[in-house]
PDB file of C-alpha atoms in Angstrom:
ATOM      1  CA  MET Y  18      -0.094  26.560 -17.531  1.00  0.00           C
ATOM      2  CA  THR Y  19      -2.645  25.805 -15.149  1.00  0.00           C
ATOM      3  CA  ALA Y  20      -4.772  22.621 -15.124  1.00  0.00           C
ATOM      4  CA  ALA Y  21      -8.448  23.792 -16.429  1.00  0.00           C
ATOM      5  CA  ALA Y  22     -11.054  22.882 -14.493  1.00  0.00           C
ATOM      6  CA  GLY Y  23     -12.278  19.075 -14.897  1.00  0.00           C
ATOM      7  CA  LYS Y  24      -9.277  19.055 -16.911  1.00  0.00           C
ATOM      8  CA  PRO Y  25      -6.773  18.166 -13.431  1.00  0.00           C
ATOM      9  CA  LEU Y  26      -3.449  16.989 -16.482  1.00  0.00           C
ATOM     10  CA  ALA Y  27      -4.311  20.072 -19.207  1.00  0.00           C
ATOM     11  CA  GLY Y  28      -0.844  21.128 -18.830  1.00  0.00           C
ATOM     12  CA  LYS Y  29       0.738  18.042 -17.812  1.00  0.00           C
ATOM     13  CA  THR Y  30       4.165  16.185 -18.574  1.00  0.00           C
ATOM     14  CA  MET Y  31       3.811  12.828 -18.271  1.00  0.00           C
ATOM     15  CA  ILE Y  32       6.416  10.271 -19.851  1.00  0.00           C
ATOM     16  CA  MET Y  33       5.690   6.962 -21.327  1.00  0.00           C
ATOM     17  CA  SER Y  34       8.117   3.615 -21.710  1.00  0.00           C
ATOM     18  CA  GLY Y  35       5.804   1.874 -24.717  1.00  0.00           C
ATOM     19  CA  GLY Y  36       2.444   3.675 -25.583  1.00  0.00           C
ATOM     20  CA  SER Y  37       2.742   2.450 -29.525  1.00  0.00           C
ATOM     21  CA  ARG Y  38      -0.313   0.577 -28.890  1.00  0.00           C
ATOM     22  CA  GLY Y  39      -3.098  -1.076 -26.056  1.00  0.00           C
ATOM     23  CA  ILE Y  40      -3.404  -0.077 -22.886  1.00  0.00           C
ATOM     24  CA  GLY Y  41       0.100   2.103 -23.019  1.00  0.00           C
ATOM     25  CA  LEU Y  42      -1.292   4.172 -25.511  1.00  0.00           C
ATOM     26  CA  GLU Y  43      -4.801   4.264 -24.194  1.00  0.00           C
ATOM     27  CA  ILE Y  44      -3.773   5.681 -20.750  1.00  0.00           C
ATOM     28  CA  ALA Y  45      -2.057   8.718 -22.770  1.00  0.00           C
ATOM     29  CA  LYS Y  46      -4.801   9.725 -24.492  1.00  0.00           C
ATOM     30  CA  ARG Y  47      -6.714   9.554 -21.410  1.00  0.00           C
ATOM     31  CA  ALA Y  48      -4.389  12.432 -20.280  1.00  0.00           C
ATOM     32  CA  ALA Y  49      -4.272  13.976 -23.760  1.00  0.00           C
ATOM     33  CA  ALA Y  50      -7.641  14.768 -23.588  1.00  0.00           C
ATOM     34  CA  ASP Y  51      -6.965  16.699 -20.605  1.00  0.00           C
ATOM     35  CA  GLY Y  52      -4.189  19.127 -22.924  1.00  0.00           C
ATOM     36  CA  ALA Y  53      -1.676  17.248 -21.398  1.00  0.00           C
ATOM     37  CA  ASN Y  54       1.705  16.799 -22.649  1.00  0.00           C
ATOM     38  CA  ILE Y  55       3.210  13.107 -23.826  1.00  0.00           C
ATOM     39  CA  THR Y  56       6.195  11.795 -24.031  1.00  0.00           C
ATOM     40  CA  LEU Y  57       6.286   8.742 -25.829  1.00  0.00           C
ATOM     41  CA  ILE Y  58       9.747   6.098 -25.663  1.00  0.00           C
ATOM     42  CA  ALA Y  59       8.855   3.204 -28.017  1.00  0.00           C
ATOM     43  CA  LYS Y  60      10.784   1.819 -30.497  1.00  0.00           C
ATOM     44  CA  THR Y  61       8.047   0.664 -33.000  1.00  0.00           C
ATOM     45  CA  ASP Y  62       8.774   3.353 -36.213  1.00  0.00           C
ATOM     46  CA  THR Y  63       8.064   1.525 -39.022  1.00  0.00           C
ATOM     47  CA  PRO Y  64       4.312  -0.539 -38.960  1.00  0.00           C
ATOM     48  CA  HIS Y  65       5.004  -4.566 -38.092  1.00  0.00           C
ATOM     49  CA  PRO Y  66       3.363  -8.064 -39.137  1.00  0.00           C
ATOM     50  CA  LYS Y  67       1.139  -8.964 -36.273  1.00  0.00           C
ATOM     51  CA  LEU Y  68       1.079  -5.436 -33.732  1.00  0.00           C
ATOM     52  CA  PRO Y  69      -1.254  -2.556 -34.593  1.00  0.00           C
ATOM     53  CA  GLY Y  70       0.382   1.436 -34.713  1.00  0.00           C
ATOM     54  CA  THR Y  71       4.011   2.359 -34.309  1.00  0.00           C
ATOM     55  CA  ILE Y  72       4.627   5.736 -32.145  1.00  0.00           C
ATOM     56  CA  HIS Y  73       3.669   7.619 -35.599  1.00  0.00           C
ATOM     57  CA  THR Y  74       0.132   6.462 -35.746  1.00  0.00           C
ATOM     58  CA  ALA Y  75       0.644   7.269 -31.762  1.00  0.00           C
ATOM     59  CA  ALA Y  76       1.655  10.578 -31.339  1.00  0.00           C
ATOM     60  CA  GLU Y  77      -1.233  11.349 -34.297  1.00  0.00           C
ATOM     61  CA  GLU Y  78      -3.803  10.006 -31.803  1.00  0.00           C
ATOM     62  CA  LEU Y  79      -2.516  11.686 -29.042  1.00  0.00           C
ATOM     63  CA  GLU Y  80      -3.047  14.823 -31.523  1.00  0.00           C
ATOM     64  CA  ALA Y  81      -5.919  14.480 -32.196  1.00  0.00           C
ATOM     65  CA  ALA Y  82      -7.354  13.745 -28.226  1.00  0.00           C
ATOM     66  CA  GLY Y  83      -5.351  17.610 -27.205  1.00  0.00           C
ATOM     67  CA  GLY Y  84      -2.475  15.998 -26.364  1.00  0.00           C
ATOM     68  CA  THR Y  85       0.704  17.625 -27.003  1.00  0.00           C
ATOM     69  CA  VAL Y  86       3.572  14.817 -27.672  1.00  0.00           C
ATOM     70  CA  LEU Y  87       7.414  14.440 -28.268  1.00  0.00           C
ATOM     71  CA  LYS Y  88       8.049  11.556 -29.745  1.00  0.00           C
ATOM     72  CA  HIS Y  89      11.486  10.627 -29.397  1.00  0.00           C
ATOM     73  CA  LEU Y  90      12.022   6.783 -30.891  1.00  0.00           C
ATOM     74  CA  GLY Y  91      13.861   4.814 -28.037  1.00  0.00           C
ATOM     75  CA  ASP Y  92      15.118   1.523 -26.658  1.00  0.00           C
ATOM     76  CA  VAL Y  93      14.452   1.766 -22.450  1.00  0.00           C
ATOM     77  CA  ARG Y  94      17.007  -1.308 -22.338  1.00  0.00           C
ATOM     78  CA  ILE Y  95      19.524   2.121 -23.359  1.00  0.00           C
ATOM     79  CA  ASP Y  96      20.901   3.746 -20.996  1.00  0.00           C
ATOM     80  CA  GLU Y  97      21.463   7.184 -23.061  1.00  0.00           C
ATOM     81  CA  SER Y  98      18.468   6.796 -24.099  1.00  0.00           C
ATOM     82  CA  VAL Y  99      16.284   6.874 -21.502  1.00  0.00           C
ATOM     83  CA  ALA Y 100      18.590   9.921 -20.776  1.00  0.00           C
ATOM     84  CA  GLU Y 101      18.473  11.775 -23.909  1.00  0.00           C
ATOM     85  CA  ALA Y 102      14.059  11.110 -23.398  1.00  0.00           C
ATOM     86  CA  VAL Y 103      13.803  12.305 -20.186  1.00  0.00           C
ATOM     87  CA  ARG Y 104      16.531  15.233 -21.618  1.00  0.00           C
ATOM     88  CA  LEU Y 105      14.647  16.519 -23.878  1.00  0.00           C
ATOM     89  CA  THR Y 106      11.112  16.113 -22.267  1.00  0.00           C
ATOM     90  CA  VAL Y 107      12.311  18.570 -19.436  1.00  0.00           C
ATOM     91  CA  GLU Y 108      13.929  21.090 -21.954  1.00  0.00           C
ATOM     92  CA  ARG Y 109      10.270  21.538 -24.503  1.00  0.00           C
ATOM     93  CA  PHE Y 110       8.130  21.478 -21.888  1.00  0.00           C
ATOM     94  CA  GLY Y 111       9.605  22.376 -18.291  1.00  0.00           C
ATOM     95  CA  GLY Y 112       9.667  19.357 -16.156  1.00  0.00           C
ATOM     96  CA  ILE Y 113       8.024  15.623 -15.414  1.00  0.00           C
ATOM     97  CA  ASP Y 114       4.934  15.512 -13.658  1.00  0.00           C
ATOM     98  CA  ILE Y 115       4.240  11.693 -13.900  1.00  0.00           C
ATOM     99  CA  VAL Y 116       6.165   8.936 -14.810  1.00  0.00           C
ATOM    100  CA  VAL Y 117       4.017   5.493 -16.767  1.00  0.00           C
ATOM    101  CA  ASN Y 118       6.279   2.692 -16.625  1.00  0.00           C
ATOM    102  CA  ASN Y 119       4.097   0.599 -19.531  1.00  0.00           C
ATOM    103  CA  ALA Y 120       6.873  -1.143 -21.852  1.00  0.00           C
ATOM    104  CA  SER Y 121       6.935  -4.905 -20.769  1.00  0.00           C
ATOM    105  CA  ALA Y 122       7.761  -7.897 -22.451  1.00  0.00           C
ATOM    106  CA  ILE Y 123       5.818 -11.570 -21.643  1.00  0.00           C
ATOM    107  CA  ASP Y 124       7.689 -14.514 -22.297  1.00  0.00           C
ATOM    108  CA  LEU Y 125       4.976 -17.396 -19.708  1.00  0.00           C
ATOM    109  CA  SER Y 126       6.894 -19.855 -20.906  1.00  0.00           C
ATOM    110  CA  PRO Y 127       8.433 -23.111 -17.758  1.00  0.00           C
ATOM    111  CA  THR Y 128      12.260 -22.290 -17.089  1.00  0.00           C
ATOM    112  CA  ASP Y 129      13.387 -25.544 -18.220  1.00  0.00           C
ATOM    113  CA  MET Y 130      11.833 -24.173 -22.135  1.00  0.00           C
ATOM    114  CA  ILE Y 131      12.943 -20.149 -22.112  1.00  0.00           C
ATOM    115  CA  SER Y 132      15.895 -18.378 -23.737  1.00  0.00           C
ATOM    116  CA  MET Y 133      18.325 -17.362 -21.526  1.00  0.00           C
ATOM    117  CA  LYS Y 134      17.761 -14.093 -24.130  1.00  0.00           C
ATOM    118  CA  LYS Y 135      14.096 -13.916 -23.655  1.00  0.00           C
ATOM    119  CA  TYR Y 136      14.926 -13.719 -19.891  1.00  0.00           C
ATOM    120  CA  ASP Y 137      17.240 -10.420 -20.831  1.00  0.00           C
ATOM    121  CA  LEU Y 138      14.646  -9.477 -21.855  1.00  0.00           C
ATOM    122  CA  MET Y 139      12.285  -9.718 -19.975  1.00  0.00           C
ATOM    123  CA  GLN Y 140      14.891  -8.476 -17.309  1.00  0.00           C
ATOM    124  CA  ASP Y 141      16.020  -5.740 -18.976  1.00  0.00           C
ATOM    125  CA  ILE Y 142      12.501  -4.089 -19.870  1.00  0.00           C
ATOM    126  CA  ASN Y 143      10.296  -4.629 -17.404  1.00  0.00           C
ATOM    127  CA  CYS Y 144      12.069  -4.213 -14.543  1.00  0.00           C
ATOM    128  CA  ARG Y 145      15.231  -2.383 -14.865  1.00  0.00           C
ATOM    129  CA  GLY Y 146      13.667  -0.339 -17.992  1.00  0.00           C
ATOM    130  CA  SER Y 147      11.245   0.402 -15.139  1.00  0.00           C
ATOM    131  CA  PHE Y 148      14.227   1.799 -12.974  1.00  0.00           C
ATOM    132  CA  LEU Y 149      16.189   2.924 -15.239  1.00  0.00           C
ATOM    133  CA  LEU Y 150      13.308   5.564 -16.227  1.00  0.00           C
ATOM    134  CA  SER Y 151      12.042   6.498 -12.884  1.00  0.00           C
ATOM    135  CA  LYS Y 152      15.312   7.102 -11.223  1.00  0.00           C
ATOM    136  CA  LEU Y 153      16.141   9.778 -14.402  1.00  0.00           C
ATOM    137  CA  SER Y 154      13.304  11.776 -13.872  1.00  0.00           C
ATOM    138  CA  ILE Y 155      12.715  12.063  -9.940  1.00  0.00           C
ATOM    139  CA  PRO Y 156      15.070  15.428 -10.024  1.00  0.00           C
ATOM    140  CA  ALA Y 157      12.302  16.779 -12.357  1.00  0.00           C
ATOM    141  CA  LEU Y 158       9.823  14.434 -10.130  1.00  0.00           C
ATOM    142  CA  ARG Y 159      10.936  17.206  -7.425  1.00  0.00           C
ATOM    143  CA  ASP Y 160      10.789  20.085  -9.121  1.00  0.00           C
ATOM    144  CA  SER Y 161       6.920  18.785 -10.028  1.00  0.00           C
ATOM    145  CA  ALA Y 162       6.234  18.461  -6.271  1.00  0.00           C
ATOM    146  CA  ASN Y 163       8.305  21.455  -4.730  1.00  0.00           C
ATOM    147  CA  ALA Y 164       6.156  23.429  -7.215  1.00  0.00           C
ATOM    148  CA  GLY Y 165       2.321  21.822  -6.137  1.00  0.00           C
ATOM    149  CA  ARG Y 166       2.023  19.737  -9.213  1.00  0.00           C
ATOM    150  CA  ASN Y 167       1.227  16.280  -7.876  1.00  0.00           C
ATOM    151  CA  PRO Y 168       4.076  14.578  -9.641  1.00  0.00           C
ATOM    152  CA  HIS Y 169       2.927  10.773  -9.290  1.00  0.00           C
ATOM    153  CA  ILE Y 170       4.570   7.587 -10.683  1.00  0.00           C
ATOM    154  CA  LEU Y 171       2.845   4.185 -11.821  1.00  0.00           C
ATOM    155  CA  THR Y 172       3.935   1.025 -12.628  1.00  0.00           C
ATOM    156  CA  LEU Y 173       2.517  -1.329 -14.506  1.00  0.00           C
ATOM    157  CA  SER Y 174       3.088  -4.344 -12.439  1.00  0.00           C
ATOM    158  CA  PRO Y 175       1.322  -6.737 -10.182  1.00  0.00           C
ATOM    159  CA  PRO Y 176       0.434  -7.021  -6.742  1.00  0.00           C
ATOM    160  CA  LEU Y 177       3.534  -8.520  -4.883  1.00  0.00           C
ATOM    161  CA  ASN Y 178       2.627 -12.548  -3.724  1.00  0.00           C
ATOM    162  CA  LEU Y 179       4.989 -15.157  -2.519  1.00  0.00           C
ATOM    163  CA  ASN Y 180       2.353 -17.843  -2.917  1.00  0.00           C
ATOM    164  CA  PRO Y 181       4.447 -20.378  -4.994  1.00  0.00           C
ATOM    165  CA  ARG Y 182       1.147 -20.547  -8.022  1.00  0.00           C
ATOM    166  CA  TRP Y 183       2.741 -17.548  -9.873  1.00  0.00           C
ATOM    167  CA  ALA Y 184       6.669 -17.850  -9.582  1.00  0.00           C
ATOM    168  CA  GLY Y 185       6.047 -21.970 -10.256  1.00  0.00           C
ATOM    169  CA  THR Y 186       3.872 -21.389 -13.227  1.00  0.00           C
ATOM    170  CA  ALA Y 187       6.009 -18.655 -15.301  1.00  0.00           C
ATOM    171  CA  LEU Y 188       8.981 -18.520 -13.092  1.00  0.00           C
ATOM    172  CA  ALA Y 189      11.244 -15.898 -15.349  1.00  0.00           C
ATOM    173  CA  TYR Y 190       8.216 -13.392 -16.561  1.00  0.00           C
ATOM    174  CA  THR Y 191       6.509 -13.430 -12.888  1.00  0.00           C
ATOM    175  CA  ILE Y 192      10.584 -12.350 -11.109  1.00  0.00           C
ATOM    176  CA  ALA Y 193      10.649  -9.806 -14.239  1.00  0.00           C
ATOM    177  CA  LYS Y 194       7.314  -8.710 -13.421  1.00  0.00           C
ATOM    178  CA  TYR Y 195       7.639  -8.623  -9.573  1.00  0.00           C
ATOM    179  CA  GLY Y 196      10.662  -6.659 -10.061  1.00  0.00           C
ATOM    180  CA  MET Y 197       8.820  -3.931 -11.370  1.00  0.00           C
ATOM    181  CA  SER Y 198       6.318  -4.155  -8.339  1.00  0.00           C
ATOM    182  CA  LEU Y 199       9.294  -3.866  -5.781  1.00  0.00           C
ATOM    183  CA  THR Y 200      10.881  -0.533  -7.664  1.00  0.00           C
ATOM    184  CA  THR Y 201       7.381   1.035  -6.353  1.00  0.00           C
ATOM    185  CA  LEU Y 202       7.687  -0.296  -2.885  1.00  0.00           C
ATOM    186  CA  GLY Y 203      11.140   0.846  -2.987  1.00  0.00           C
ATOM    187  CA  LEU Y 204      10.507   4.437  -4.626  1.00  0.00           C
ATOM    188  CA  ALA Y 205       7.580   4.606  -2.603  1.00  0.00           C
ATOM    189  CA  GLU Y 206       9.828   4.932   0.857  1.00  0.00           C
ATOM    190  CA  GLU Y 207      12.027   6.117  -0.324  1.00  0.00           C
ATOM    191  CA  LEU Y 208      10.173   9.577  -2.343  1.00  0.00           C
ATOM    192  CA  LYS Y 209       7.657   9.773   0.628  1.00  0.00           C
ATOM    193  CA  SER Y 210       9.160  12.860   2.151  1.00  0.00           C
ATOM    194  CA  ASP Y 211       8.971  14.522  -1.128  1.00  0.00           C
ATOM    195  CA  GLY Y 212       5.376  14.582  -2.487  1.00  0.00           C
ATOM    196  CA  ILE Y 213       5.828  11.803  -5.371  1.00  0.00           C
ATOM    197  CA  GLY Y 214       2.927   8.925  -5.459  1.00  0.00           C
ATOM    198  CA  VAL Y 215       4.343   5.355  -6.573  1.00  0.00           C
ATOM    199  CA  ASN Y 216       2.266   3.077  -6.788  1.00  0.00           C
ATOM    200  CA  SER Y 217       1.741   0.361  -9.486  1.00  0.00           C
ATOM    201  CA  LEU Y 218      -1.669  -0.456 -10.958  1.00  0.00           C
ATOM    202  CA  TRP Y 219      -3.068  -4.349 -12.521  1.00  0.00           C
ATOM    203  CA  PRO Y 220      -6.013  -5.398 -13.883  1.00  0.00           C
ATOM    204  CA  ARG Y 221      -8.158  -7.707 -12.246  1.00  0.00           C
ATOM    205  CA  THR Y 222      -9.158  -9.660 -16.021  1.00  0.00           C
ATOM    206  CA  THR Y 223      -6.967 -10.397 -19.126  1.00  0.00           C
ATOM    207  CA  ILE Y 224      -7.680  -7.216 -21.127  1.00  0.00           C
ATOM    208  CA  ALA Y 225      -8.025  -7.045 -24.656  1.00  0.00           C
ATOM    209  CA  THR Y 226      -4.637  -6.664 -26.469  1.00  0.00           C
ATOM    210  CA  ALA Y 227      -2.252  -7.373 -29.314  1.00  0.00           C
ATOM    211  CA  ALA Y 228      -0.346  -9.388 -26.093  1.00  0.00           C
ATOM    212  CA  VAL Y 229      -3.302 -11.661 -25.215  1.00  0.00           C
ATOM    213  CA  GLN Y 230      -4.693 -12.557 -28.631  1.00  0.00           C
ATOM    214  CA  ASN Y 231      -0.661 -14.043 -30.454  1.00  0.00           C
ATOM    215  CA  LEU Y 232       0.639 -14.960 -26.941  1.00  0.00           C
ATOM    216  CA  LEU Y 233      -1.682 -15.493 -24.572  1.00  0.00           C
ATOM    217  CA  GLY Y 234      -5.151 -17.372 -25.781  1.00  0.00           C
ATOM    218  CA  GLY Y 235      -5.963 -16.076 -28.995  1.00  0.00           C
ATOM    219  CA  GLU Y 236      -9.288 -14.818 -30.043  1.00  0.00           C
ATOM    220  CA  ALA Y 237     -11.368 -16.652 -27.368  1.00  0.00           C
ATOM    221  CA  MET Y 238      -9.566 -15.145 -24.276  1.00  0.00           C
ATOM    222  CA  VAL Y 239      -9.395 -11.865 -26.476  1.00  0.00           C
ATOM    223  CA  ALA Y 240     -13.923 -12.436 -25.911  1.00  0.00           C
ATOM    224  CA  ASN Y 241     -13.413 -12.876 -22.556  1.00  0.00           C
ATOM    225  CA  SER Y 242     -11.367  -9.776 -21.299  1.00  0.00           C
ATOM    226  CA  ARG Y 243     -12.112  -6.243 -20.694  1.00  0.00           C
ATOM    227  CA  THR Y 244     -10.825  -3.244 -23.135  1.00  0.00           C
ATOM    228  CA  PRO Y 245      -8.418  -1.645 -21.799  1.00  0.00           C
ATOM    229  CA  ASP Y 246     -10.353   1.668 -21.709  1.00  0.00           C
ATOM    230  CA  ILE Y 247     -10.890   0.209 -17.542  1.00  0.00           C
ATOM    231  CA  TYR Y 248      -7.035  -0.064 -17.725  1.00  0.00           C
ATOM    232  CA  ALA Y 249      -6.617   3.587 -18.925  1.00  0.00           C
ATOM    233  CA  ASP Y 250      -9.696   4.827 -16.720  1.00  0.00           C
ATOM    234  CA  ALA Y 251      -8.308   3.811 -13.472  1.00  0.00           C
ATOM    235  CA  ALA Y 252      -5.057   5.045 -14.882  1.00  0.00           C
ATOM    236  CA  TYR Y 253      -6.593   8.602 -14.798  1.00  0.00           C
ATOM    237  CA  ALA Y 254      -7.997   8.071 -11.275  1.00  0.00           C
ATOM    238  CA  VAL Y 255      -4.614   7.291  -9.987  1.00  0.00           C
ATOM    239  CA  ILE Y 256      -2.341  10.062 -11.515  1.00  0.00           C
ATOM    240  CA  THR Y 257      -4.914  12.963 -10.595  1.00  0.00           C
ATOM    241  CA  SER Y 258      -5.194  11.746  -7.002  1.00  0.00           C
ATOM    242  CA  PRO Y 259      -3.183  13.725  -4.006  1.00  0.00           C
ATOM    243  CA  ALA Y 260       0.627  12.155  -4.520  1.00  0.00           C
ATOM    244  CA  ALA Y 261       1.149  12.831  -0.904  1.00  0.00           C
ATOM    245  CA  GLU Y 262      -1.790  10.394   0.602  1.00  0.00           C
ATOM    246  CA  THR Y 263      -1.431   8.038  -3.590  1.00  0.00           C
ATOM    247  CA  THR Y 264       1.661   5.941  -2.525  1.00  0.00           C
ATOM    248  CA  GLY Y 265       3.027   2.608  -2.117  1.00  0.00           C
ATOM    249  CA  ASN Y 266      -0.165   0.798  -2.998  1.00  0.00           C
ATOM    250  CA  PHE Y 267      -0.912  -1.753  -5.419  1.00  0.00           C
ATOM    251  CA  PHE Y 268      -4.261  -1.600  -7.261  1.00  0.00           C
ATOM    252  CA  ILE Y 269      -6.887  -3.441  -9.157  1.00  0.00           C
ATOM    253  CA  ASP Y 270      -8.023  -1.741 -11.452  1.00  0.00           C
ATOM    254  CA  ASP Y 271     -11.693  -2.164 -11.280  1.00  0.00           C
ATOM    255  CA  GLU Y 272     -11.246  -1.694  -6.699  1.00  0.00           C
ATOM    256  CA  VAL Y 273      -9.635   1.863  -8.598  1.00  0.00           C
ATOM    257  CA  LEU Y 274     -12.861   1.944  -9.959  1.00  0.00           C
ATOM    258  CA  ALA Y 275     -14.750   1.507  -7.796  1.00  0.00           C
ATOM    259  CA  ALA Y 276     -13.316   3.878  -5.084  1.00  0.00           C
ATOM    260  CA  HIS Y 277     -14.731   6.557  -7.726  1.00  0.00           C
ATOM    261  CA  GLY Y 278     -17.736   5.663  -7.340  1.00  0.00           C
ATOM    262  CA  VAL Y 279     -17.583   3.785 -11.055  1.00  0.00           C
ATOM    263  CA  THR Y 280     -19.172  -0.126 -10.821  1.00  0.00           C
ATOM    264  CA  ASP Y 281     -20.984  -1.298 -13.808  1.00  0.00           C
ATOM    265  CA  LEU Y 282     -18.344  -2.034 -15.770  1.00  0.00           C
ATOM    266  CA  ASP Y 283     -20.286  -3.725 -18.496  1.00  0.00           C
ATOM    267  CA  LYS Y 284     -19.242  -1.254 -20.503  1.00  0.00           C
ATOM    268  CA  TYR Y 285     -15.142  -1.682 -20.852  1.00  0.00           C
ATOM    269  CA  ARG Y 286     -16.712  -6.249 -22.049  1.00  0.00           C
ATOM    270  CA  VAL Y 287     -14.737  -6.532 -24.982  1.00  0.00           C
ATOM    271  CA  VAL Y 288     -18.051  -8.702 -25.922  1.00  0.00           C
ATOM    272  CA  PRO Y 289     -20.949  -7.503 -23.570  1.00  0.00           C
ATOM    273  CA  GLY Y 290     -23.166  -9.884 -21.189  1.00  0.00           C
ATOM    274  CA  ASP Y 291     -22.972 -12.120 -18.074  1.00  0.00           C
ATOM    275  CA  GLY Y 292     -20.173 -13.966 -20.130  1.00  0.00           C
ATOM    276  CA  GLU Y 293     -17.517 -14.856 -17.432  1.00  0.00           C
ATOM    277  CA  LEU Y 294     -14.339 -12.593 -17.627  1.00  0.00           C
ATOM    278  CA  GLN Y 295     -11.217 -14.179 -17.777  1.00  0.00           C
ATOM    279  CA  LEU Y 296      -9.423 -13.603 -14.049  1.00  0.00           C
ATOM    280  CA  ASP Y 297      -5.501 -12.389 -15.043  1.00  0.00           C
ATOM    281  CA  LEU Y 298      -2.667 -14.516 -13.975  1.00  0.00           C
ATOM    282  CA  PHE Y 299      -1.334 -12.949 -10.809  1.00  0.00           C
ATOM    283  CA  LEU Y 300      -5.319 -12.720  -9.140  1.00  0.00           C
ATOM    284  CA  ASP Y 301      -6.251 -15.858 -11.126  1.00  0.00           C
ATOM    285  CA  ALA Y 302      -6.142 -18.480  -7.381  1.00  0.00           C
TER     286      ALA Y 302
END
């Protein structure tokens, strides 16, 4: 199927880690609105008391938005689970055009307080999971490039910055997120001759998600945040850009939108007005 006019992702296939809720779901919904095929690799089979949505409710939303969905109840920490998701995606949809490394765990505890179990969880989901899904998708992405289908890998991770402020604030989490960003840095170089765009995207401000509400700052921080829509619109702009010319970047959401002519960001505020927004951890100088 070729992309319909004004819908560059029509008939394209996206595989995403996570996506049951929050930012990942909004990115997937933006693709679904074009008529994309979407594979969700997610663990949430039954409702969680503190987290909205399951892989099933997410699939319903994506299908309602116009997408075709393959649900893969799996775990990005398990090699065989991710390999099966990739295999089934290629089998059902004929290939993979877009990889979104969305799944991520967070714990901002200082080094002497964090458990090694939580350290390992963040490493396994954030860094290793992004590496694994990207690695296993490379053959399909090369096929996509050869077919002129504009393949991309998009990883939700911050710009690499060796200022010790961030590592000194939450070392375990910083290691895990920067591991994701190193995957972008390395794969962009490794795959540039293949015509595969490899980029990271991060928000300027905190985003109103369950993680922000439950783990970071509660209702007060949510009120000073932007909605996941800004991340989704920026992600859409990146993955619809020419892959061969758009690679190796560590994009910030509002900068992406500004480059595409969107400068009025008021609609993305949780609370309308001129109140000061909460800058994200990795961008708060």
